[in-house]
Structures are given as C-alpha cells and as structure tokens.
Amino acid sequence: MCGIVGYIGQQDAKKILINGLKKLEYRGYDSAGIGLLNQSGVHVFREKGRIADLEAIVDWNITASVGIGHTRWATHGEPNRENAHPHQSASGRLTLVHNGVIDNYEKLKEQYLAGVQLKSDTDTEVIVQLVEVFIGEGLEVAEAFRKTLSLLHGSYAIAMIDAETPDTLFVGKNKSPLLVGLGEGFNVVASDAMAMLQVTDQFVELMDEEIVLVKKDAITIETLDGKMVKRDPFTAELDASDIEKGTYPHYMLKEIDEQPAVMRKLVTAYRDDNGDIKLDSNIREAVKAADRLYIIAAGTSYHAGLVGKQLLERIAGVPTEVHIASEFAYNMPLISKNPLFIFISQSGETADSRGVLVHVKKLGFKTLTITNVPGSTLSREADYTLLLHAGPEIAVASTKAYTAQIAVLAILSVATAEAKGLQPKIDLMKELSIAANAMQTLVDQKEMIEDIARKYLSTSRNAFFIGRAVDYYVALEAALKLKEISYIQAEGFAGGELKHGTIALIEKGTPVIAIATQFHVNGNIRSNLKEVTARGAHACIVSMEGLNEAADQIVLPEVHDLLTPLVSVVPLQLLAYYAALHRGNDVDKPRNLAKSVTVE
Ligand code: AGP
C-alpha cells in the first residue's frame, strides 16, 4: 500500500508533490520518487528510504508544472532504487506510479512483453511497458492506457505522464483508493485528501474501473468500457492543522494523549439533547433484526471487535462472532439466516476487510462499517456507517482509534438493547465520561510508566501479556503494540492457557505483564502470575482500583467492568511507546509496516 500524487497546472510541481508525499508516508516508506515533465522532457528522481532521502537527490533547479510522485510499501521486489517508482517505458516516453497489486502481471509479461527488457522486479513496470507496446501497435496513448487497464487483474491507483502529451495526466482506479483534487488553473490526484489539502479541499471520488484524463482546467472521467461519468466534488472536512504533530515528539504520543478528549467528543456526538443515545434508527433496526452479528476486521480493529462481541452479547443479547478478515475471506463459516456484517476499520481502506464486504454484499447481506474516515471505501460501500470522530490517526500503531472503536461498539450495544425494549443496566454516557477522566489520570502518569518500561523491557528480547476474560483481549492488543514498534517478540495470552505449553518459554527475567480488571477472575489471573514468577518471570501487574494489591505496579482508576479496556490499554500503549523510544526506533513509522493496508 503505497501513496501516489499527481499535479498538472501552472505552478512548479516539485514542492507540491513532495509535500503531498510527506502526508502519505504513513502508507509506506520503503522508497520514494517523483517524475517531472517540462519542455526538456521527463526528469525522474527515485531513492530508497524516506521522502527526506528523495529530497536530498532531487535537482531543485528543474522546474515543471506537470508531475507525479510515489511513496512505496514494497510488495513485488525489494526496497531499492531500481524497484522505486516512477517506472518508465522502454523508450522513456511514459512514466508511471502505482498503488496496488497486479495479480496477473507475470502472465501479461509472457503474453505481451517477450521483447521488452524489464529494469525492475515490480508488477508495476509491466503496466507502463504494456501501454508503450499498444502505442507501438498504433493506438492513441489514451486508448493504449485504457486497453492496458482493461487487461489488469488486481488493485490499482495509477498516474501516468506522457512526454508527447504534456497537457494530460492519465489516471486509473480499481480497488485502491484515489481522489482527484480540483483547483483554479490546476488539478491534482492523491491516494488520500490529506496529501493535497495544501492546495485544495475540493475532491472528486473515483470508483472502481474508472479512468480519468486530468488536464489543468478540466477532468474527464470514463468507465473502462467508455461510458462518460459526471460526479460532483465533496469538501474534505479535514483541516491541515489536524494532521500536525504540534509540540509532540511523535504522533503516537499525541494520539495516546488525545484519547480522553476523543471519549468526550464521542459522548457529545452520540448523545441527543435529552441525554439519550443519538443513533440512526435504521442502524438500530438492522442490528435488532439480525439473528447473528459477524464482526470482520484486521489487526488492532480485530482486537476491538473481540471486546465489541462481549458488549453486544452482554448488553444487547445479540449472538456475535468476530473474524479475522483475511481468514474469513477464504474460509467462510456457516452463516445464519439473517446476519448483519459489521466491519471495523480505522482507515476504512483495509483490502482484506473490503474483500469480505464486496463478497457478503453480493450474497445480499446487510453491512455496517465503523470507521474513522468519512467517505472511505468501506464506509461508501457499506449500507450503514458509524464514525469514530477520533480525528486523523497518523502513527502506524493504532491507539485512539482502538478506544474509540470500543466506545462506539458500546454505544451500538446500548442502542440495540433499547431498540429491543431491554433496560440496559449501564448509564453509558456517564460511564464513558468517567472512563475519559480515568484515561486522563493515566496519560498524566507517563514518567512512572516510562520507568516501568525501562525496568521491564529495556533489555528483553521477548515479553508476555496475560489476562482472563476481556483482559485477555487487551493482552492481545498490548502484545501487538509492543511488537509493531519495539520489535520485541511479544505474545498476548489467556492466563489459564499458559500452563498448557507456552509456560515452557518462561525463564529467569522473562517479562510477564498481567492485566487484572475483572473481579470474577482476579484470583485466577494472580495464580497464573505466581506460576510464571515461580519459574523466574519478571512479573508486572496492571490492576483496577478495588482489586489492587500493594505490590501492583500500575493501578487503574475504577471504571465500569464492561469498559475496562478503555483504561487498561492506555498504560500498555505507553509501555510500548517508551520501549520503542528507548531502542531509538522510529515510533511513528515502524519498519515493514504501513498505516493503511490496501493490498490483500
Ligand atoms: C495497528 O496498530 C496496525 N496499524 C494494524 O494492525 C491495523 O490495526 C490493521 O491494519 C487494521 O487497519 P484498519 O483499522 O485501518 O482496518
């Protein structure tokens, strides 16, 4: 999942493209490149690594009012300069950037490119070489572009420049997100509005299998089979300042700190003037009517879904299953008669989840997306959407979106219970406000948590998080956070399961962090911790006020026992943050990862 940008207008494109790529770097940062077109031809600059590395090699004397750019998350071919985008056709006439995966690129290579010497290991280069081959067979560039795209199987967001057609950007979209930004005397393309808020807030959404001829003063959208498309622009609600780090050293720390405010914002967004829950009645009825709920998600969103299952079953009494999207897509369980599919996705672009959504829609099932990005693919394509109102989440490691997802699932649970005529035994808005205050207390204890990170995690190569009941789900999330930014091998475990094998990994000094917020299993989890300390583990307990003991390292302010993940996860997010910081890792852009996974 890469990020692409394009500009055609009167201004110098370089700065606009590079600033745009900086806003898309969360999508991939293995390599970067730009292609500029001016009277003297096409100028391509590509470098391994970050946008900053690209900036260091760009010839800033070159000016051009047409250009494309790319930041890469490697799928085909290792991260190096040869595999960096833009890729050029054999003659150098065509230059192209691409986000997505072409599944049939090898077949196309055999069928059409036998005589063409490819310069990279990428699937992308096949696209630009194909266009040139079809031009060679007599097609106009636009027709050669269309023919090529009609042969591609897979996902793509593409921008191409042609040295012989300097007044046009050739753009195509299928599955991967892509927008056209509209301006006075210029137009742009971008994988995400954030990249071009610097020049416009007017964007046109592109749908699958569409191509666009983008000129500086006009855009023409057509379907791949030639039908003209008219579509009104939308105004991006985002404000450029929303995505600034401010005085924070990292977006992750800023986003952890924003959680209390996000909780309060959610209470306001989902409460009406009478203090009751404000939620689209169609959604209430859809959940009420369902005989079974299927939560589909990936990564941290999947972990929030596990907590959501408990909330929907305990509060609303609706049987709920939670599935990893990439597994569900190819290993579908038996589906009930009247299911409702709930997709949880911060970005709203995760390809694994979207693949399931497209499939269950074809089966005629109703779908609801819970996302942080209005207008995202999973939101647009679902029947219903619930927003997280968490503000842009830039750091790759998801934090505020996780707690916001749990809060929205709790709100959905109470709304459904009310729709079913049940009396939910929780004054949710009051309890969410209490949780917001408790989160504030915890984010204000950073130093103490940093000391614990130094004491328990500074030298360890592995770590275990254990919990029972809902704390087990939080242990899974805590382990993911630690793994993805500190690169410490970590696992989240059901406390009672350790003795069935994994306890063999416990040796002198192995950090084991237990989460104890549930009264009914408090004794059990403390016995599990004694089992590992007996084998030399370096034990740490995160417990809830009222269940705590004197020696407990982190004590959480008390909140409703159905909402404890909202507070227990906060010190665990901070532990991961400091463990990564102490190792000098790039906390916001950890290796091998990207914020929005738009390839399967
Ligand atoms: C979490 O920190 C990771 N960034 C990743 O696991 C993420 O949760 C997953 O890719 C799902 O993303 P989504 O919520 O945007 O669908």
Coordinates of C-alpha atoms in Angstrom, one line a residue, residues 164-524:
E164 CA 4.3 13.6 -26.0
T165 CA 1.1 14.6 -24.3
P166 CA 2.3 17.2 -21.7
D167 CA -1.2 18.6 -21.1
T168 CA -2.6 15.4 -19.6
L169 CA -2.2 13.2 -16.5
F170 CA -3.5 9.7 -17.3
V171 CA -5.2 8.3 -14.2
G172 CA -6.9 5.0 -13.4
K173 CA -8.5 3.3 -10.4
N174 CA -9.6 -0.1 -9.3
K175 CA -10.0 -1.1 -5.6
S176 CA -7.1 1.1 -4.4
P177 CA -8.3 4.5 -3.1
L178 CA -7.8 7.5 -5.4
L179 CA -9.2 11.1 -5.5
V180 CA -8.9 14.0 -8.0
G181 CA -8.5 17.4 -6.3
L182 CA -9.9 20.4 -8.1
G183 CA -8.3 23.8 -8.3
E184 CA -8.3 27.1 -10.2
G185 CA -5.9 26.5 -13.2
F186 CA -4.7 23.3 -11.8
N187 CA -5.8 19.8 -10.8
V188 CA -4.2 17.1 -8.6
V189 CA -4.6 13.4 -7.8
A190 CA -3.9 11.7 -4.5
S191 CA -4.4 8.5 -2.6
D192 CA -5.8 10.5 0.3
A193 CA -7.1 14.0 0.6
M194 CA -4.6 14.8 3.3
A195 CA -1.9 14.9 0.7
M196 CA -3.4 17.8 -1.2
L197 CA -5.1 19.9 1.5
Q198 CA -2.2 22.2 0.9
V199 CA -3.8 23.3 -2.4
T200 CA -7.5 22.4 -2.3
D201 CA -10.3 21.0 -0.2
Q202 CA -12.5 20.1 -3.2
F203 CA -12.2 16.4 -4.2
V204 CA -13.9 14.0 -6.6
E205 CA -14.1 10.4 -5.5
L206 CA -13.2 7.8 -8.2
M207 CA -14.9 4.5 -8.4
D208 CA -13.6 1.1 -9.4
E209 CA -12.7 0.6 -13.1
E210 CA -12.6 4.3 -13.9
I211 CA -10.0 6.2 -15.9
V212 CA -9.6 10.0 -15.8
L213 CA -7.9 12.3 -18.2
V214 CA -6.7 15.2 -15.9
K215 CA -5.9 18.5 -17.6
K216 CA -5.1 21.7 -15.7
D217 CA -8.5 23.1 -16.4
A218 CA -10.7 20.0 -16.9
I219 CA -11.1 16.4 -15.9
T220 CA -12.9 13.7 -17.9
I221 CA -14.0 10.6 -16.1
E222 CA -14.9 7.5 -18.0
T223 CA -15.6 3.8 -17.1
L224 CA -13.1 1.3 -18.6
D225 CA -15.8 0.4 -21.2
G226 CA -16.0 4.0 -22.3
K227 CA -19.1 5.4 -20.5
M228 CA -18.8 9.1 -19.5
V229 CA -19.2 9.8 -15.8
K230 CA -20.3 13.0 -14.1
R231 CA -19.6 13.3 -10.4
D232 CA -19.9 16.3 -8.0
P233 CA -16.9 17.1 -5.8
F234 CA -17.1 16.9 -2.0
T235 CA -15.4 19.2 0.5
A236 CA -12.8 17.5 2.7
E237 CA -13.7 18.1 6.3
L238 CA -10.2 17.8 7.4
D239 CA -8.2 20.9 8.3
A240 CA -4.4 20.8 7.6
S241 CA -3.7 21.6 11.2
D242 CA -5.5 18.4 12.3
I243 CA -2.6 16.5 10.9
E244 CA 0.2 18.4 12.5
K245 CA 2.3 17.0 15.4
G246 CA 2.3 20.3 17.3
T247 CA 4.9 20.1 20.1
Y248 CA 4.8 16.3 20.4
P249 CA 7.9 14.3 19.5
H250 CA 5.7 11.7 17.9
Y251 CA 2.2 11.3 16.5
M252 CA 1.7 8.2 18.6
L253 CA 2.2 10.1 21.9
K254 CA -0.1 12.9 20.7
E255 CA -2.8 10.3 19.8
I256 CA -2.5 8.5 23.1
D257 CA -2.9 11.8 24.9
E258 CA -5.9 12.7 22.7
Q259 CA -7.9 9.7 24.0
P260 CA -9.7 11.4 26.9
A261 CA -10.8 14.2 24.6
V262 CA -11.9 11.7 21.9
M263 CA -14.0 9.9 24.5
R264 CA -15.7 13.2 25.5
K265 CA -16.2 14.1 21.8
L266 CA -17.9 10.7 21.2
V267 CA -20.3 11.3 24.1
T268 CA -21.3 14.6 22.5
A269 CA -21.5 13.2 19.0
Y270 CA -23.8 10.2 20.1
R271 CA -26.0 11.9 22.7
D272 CA -29.1 14.0 22.0
D273 CA -30.4 16.9 24.0
N274 CA -32.3 14.6 26.3
G275 CA -29.1 12.8 27.2
D276 CA -30.3 9.7 25.3
I277 CA -28.2 7.9 22.7
K278 CA -28.4 9.5 19.2
L279 CA -28.0 6.8 16.6
D280 CA -29.6 6.3 13.1
S281 CA -32.8 4.3 13.7
N282 CA -32.1 2.3 10.6
I283 CA -28.9 1.0 12.2
R284 CA -30.8 0.2 15.4
E285 CA -33.4 -1.7 13.5
A286 CA -30.7 -3.5 11.4
V287 CA -28.9 -4.8 14.5
K288 CA -32.2 -5.6 16.2
A289 CA -33.4 -7.6 13.2
A290 CA -30.2 -9.6 12.9
D291 CA -30.2 -13.1 14.3
R292 CA -26.4 -13.0 14.5
L293 CA -23.6 -10.4 14.1
Y294 CA -20.4 -11.0 12.2
I295 CA -17.6 -8.6 13.1
I296 CA -14.9 -8.6 10.4
A297 CA -11.6 -6.7 10.9
A298 CA -7.8 -6.9 11.0
G299 CA -5.1 -6.1 13.5
T300 CA -6.0 -3.7 16.2
S301 CA -9.5 -3.3 14.9
Y302 CA -10.0 -7.1 15.2
H303 CA -8.9 -6.7 18.9
A304 CA -11.5 -4.0 19.4
G305 CA -14.0 -6.4 17.8
L306 CA -13.3 -9.0 20.4
V307 CA -14.3 -6.5 23.1
G308 CA -17.3 -5.5 21.0
K309 CA -18.5 -9.1 21.0
Q310 CA -18.7 -9.0 24.8
L311 CA -20.5 -5.7 24.8
L312 CA -23.1 -6.7 22.1
E313 CA -23.8 -10.0 23.8
R314 CA -23.8 -8.8 27.4
I315 CA -25.7 -5.5 26.8
A316 CA -27.9 -6.3 23.8
G317 CA -28.0 -10.1 23.9
V318 CA -27.2 -10.4 20.2
P319 CA -25.1 -13.5 19.4
T320 CA -21.9 -12.2 17.9
E321 CA -18.9 -13.7 16.1
V322 CA -15.5 -12.0 15.4
H323 CA -13.4 -13.0 12.4
I324 CA -10.0 -12.0 11.1
A325 CA -10.9 -10.5 7.6
S326 CA -8.1 -12.3 5.7
E327 CA -9.2 -15.6 7.0
F328 CA -12.9 -15.1 6.7
A329 CA -12.4 -14.1 3.0
Y330 CA -11.2 -17.6 2.1
N331 CA -12.5 -19.8 5.0
M332 CA -16.1 -18.7 5.5
P333 CA -18.0 -20.3 8.4
L334 CA -21.7 -21.3 8.2
I335 CA -23.7 -18.0 8.1
S336 CA -27.0 -17.6 9.9
K337 CA -30.3 -16.8 8.1
N338 CA -30.4 -13.1 8.9
P339 CA -26.9 -11.9 9.6
L340 CA -25.5 -8.4 9.9
F341 CA -21.9 -7.9 9.0
I342 CA -20.0 -5.2 11.0
F343 CA -16.7 -4.0 9.5
I344 CA -14.4 -2.3 11.9
S345 CA -11.6 -0.3 10.2
Q346 CA -9.8 2.9 11.3
S347 CA -8.7 3.7 7.8
G348 CA -11.8 2.3 6.0
E349 CA -9.4 1.1 3.3
T350 CA -8.1 -2.3 4.5
A351 CA -8.3 -4.6 1.5
D352 CA -8.8 -7.8 3.5
S353 CA -12.0 -6.3 5.1
R354 CA -13.1 -4.8 1.8
G355 CA -12.8 -8.1 0.0
V356 CA -15.3 -9.6 2.6
L357 CA -17.6 -6.7 2.3
V358 CA -17.8 -7.0 -1.5
H359 CA -18.5 -10.7 -1.2
V360 CA -21.2 -10.6 1.5
K361 CA -22.9 -7.7 -0.3
K362 CA -23.1 -10.0 -3.4
L363 CA -24.8 -12.6 -1.1
G364 CA -27.4 -9.9 -0.3
F365 CA -26.4 -9.4 3.4
K366 CA -26.6 -6.1 5.2
T367 CA -23.4 -4.3 6.2
L368 CA -22.3 -1.7 8.7
T369 CA -18.9 -0.1 8.8
I370 CA -17.4 1.5 11.9
T371 CA -14.6 3.8 10.7
N372 CA -12.6 6.9 11.4
V373 CA -12.5 8.1 7.8
P374 CA -15.8 9.6 6.4
G375 CA -16.0 8.8 2.6
S376 CA -13.6 5.9 2.9
T377 CA -14.2 2.8 0.7
L378 CA -15.6 0.6 3.4
S379 CA -17.9 3.4 4.5
R380 CA -19.0 4.3 1.0
E381 CA -19.7 0.6 0.1
A382 CA -21.5 -0.4 3.3
D383 CA -25.2 0.0 3.9
Y384 CA -24.5 1.9 7.1
T385 CA -21.6 3.8 8.7
L386 CA -20.8 4.8 12.3
L387 CA -17.9 7.3 12.7
L388 CA -15.2 7.3 15.4
H389 CA -14.8 11.1 15.4
A390 CA -11.2 10.4 16.7
G391 CA -9.6 12.9 14.2
P392 CA -6.8 11.8 11.8
E393 CA -4.7 8.9 13.2
I394 CA -1.2 9.3 11.7
A395 CA 1.0 7.0 13.7
V396 CA 1.1 3.5 12.2
A397 CA 0.4 1.9 15.6
S398 CA -3.3 2.5 16.3
T399 CA -4.2 3.8 19.7
K400 CA -7.1 6.4 19.9
A401 CA -8.9 4.6 17.2
Y402 CA -8.9 1.4 19.3
T403 CA -10.5 3.0 22.3
A404 CA -12.9 5.0 20.1
Q405 CA -14.0 1.7 18.4
I406 CA -14.7 0.1 21.7
A407 CA -16.8 3.2 22.8
V408 CA -18.8 3.1 19.6
L409 CA -19.4 -0.6 19.9
A410 CA -20.7 0.1 23.5
I411 CA -23.0 2.8 22.1
L412 CA -24.3 0.5 19.4
S413 CA -24.9 -2.2 22.1
V414 CA -27.0 0.1 24.3
A415 CA -28.9 1.5 21.3
T416 CA -29.7 -2.0 20.2
A417 CA -30.8 -3.1 23.7
E418 CA -33.1 -0.1 23.8
A419 CA -34.5 -0.9 20.3
K420 CA -35.2 -4.5 21.6
G421 CA -37.0 -2.9 24.6
L422 CA -34.4 -4.2 27.0
Q423 CA -33.3 -1.9 30.0
P424 CA -29.5 -1.8 29.7
K425 CA -28.0 -1.8 33.2
I426 CA -25.5 0.8 32.3
D427 CA -25.8 4.6 32.1
L428 CA -23.3 4.5 29.2
M429 CA -22.7 8.2 28.6
K430 CA -22.0 8.7 32.3
E431 CA -19.7 5.7 32.4
L432 CA -17.8 6.9 29.2
S433 CA -17.3 10.3 30.9
I434 CA -15.9 8.5 34.0
A435 CA -13.6 6.5 31.6
A436 CA -12.4 9.7 30.0
N437 CA -11.4 11.1 33.3
A438 CA -9.6 7.8 34.2
M439 CA -7.8 7.9 30.9
Q440 CA -6.6 11.5 31.7
T441 CA -5.3 10.3 35.0
L442 CA -3.3 7.6 33.3
V443 CA -1.8 9.7 30.5
D444 CA -0.7 12.1 33.2
Q445 CA 1.4 9.2 34.7
K446 CA 3.8 9.0 31.8
E447 CA 7.0 9.2 33.8
M448 CA 6.0 6.3 36.1
I449 CA 5.1 4.2 33.1
E450 CA 8.4 5.1 31.3
D451 CA 10.3 3.9 34.4
I452 CA 8.4 0.6 34.2
A453 CA 9.2 0.3 30.5
R454 CA 12.9 0.8 31.3
K455 CA 12.8 -1.6 34.2
Y456 CA 10.9 -4.5 32.4
L457 CA 11.6 -4.1 28.7
S458 CA 14.9 -2.2 28.1
T459 CA 17.0 -5.4 27.5
S460 CA 14.4 -8.1 26.9
R461 CA 14.0 -9.9 23.6
N462 CA 10.6 -11.2 24.4
A463 CA 7.6 -10.4 26.6
F464 CA 4.2 -11.9 27.5
F465 CA 0.9 -10.2 28.3
I466 CA -1.6 -12.3 30.1
G467 CA -5.3 -11.7 31.0
R468 CA -8.6 -13.5 31.5
A469 CA -11.9 -12.7 30.0
V470 CA -11.9 -9.2 28.5
D471 CA -8.4 -8.6 29.8
Y472 CA -7.2 -11.4 27.5
Y473 CA -8.4 -9.4 24.5
V474 CA -6.5 -6.4 25.9
A475 CA -3.4 -8.6 26.3
L476 CA -3.6 -9.4 22.6
E477 CA -3.7 -5.7 21.8
A478 CA -0.8 -4.9 24.2
A479 CA 1.4 -7.5 22.6
L480 CA 0.6 -6.2 19.1
K481 CA 1.5 -2.6 20.1
L482 CA 4.8 -3.7 21.6
K483 CA 5.7 -5.9 18.7
E484 CA 4.9 -3.5 15.9
I485 CA 7.0 -0.5 17.3
S486 CA 9.7 -2.0 19.6
Y487 CA 10.3 -5.2 17.6
I488 CA 10.3 -7.2 20.9
Q489 CA 8.8 -10.7 20.3
A490 CA 5.6 -10.4 22.4
E491 CA 2.5 -12.6 22.8
G492 CA -0.8 -12.0 24.5
F493 CA -2.2 -15.0 26.2
A494 CA -5.3 -16.2 28.1
G495 CA -3.8 -16.5 31.6
G496 CA -5.2 -20.0 32.1
E497 CA -3.7 -21.3 28.8
L498 CA 0.0 -20.7 29.7
K499 CA 0.4 -23.9 31.7
H500 CA -0.7 -25.9 28.6
G501 CA 2.6 -25.3 26.8
T502 CA 3.8 -21.7 26.5
I503 CA 5.0 -21.6 30.1
A504 CA 8.0 -23.6 28.8
L505 CA 9.2 -20.3 27.3
I506 CA 9.4 -18.6 30.7
E507 CA 12.9 -18.3 32.2
K508 CA 14.7 -16.0 34.6
G509 CA 13.9 -12.4 33.8
T510 CA 11.2 -13.0 31.2
P511 CA 8.9 -10.0 31.4
V512 CA 5.3 -11.1 32.1
I513 CA 2.7 -8.3 32.3
A514 CA -0.7 -9.3 33.7
I515 CA -3.9 -7.4 33.3
A516 CA -6.4 -7.8 36.2
T517 CA -9.5 -5.7 36.0
Q518 CA -12.2 -8.4 36.3
F519 CA -13.4 -9.3 39.8
H520 CA -14.7 -12.8 38.8
V521 CA -11.3 -13.9 37.6
N522 CA -9.0 -11.8 39.8
G523 CA -7.8 -14.7 41.9
N524 CA -7.2 -16.8 38.8

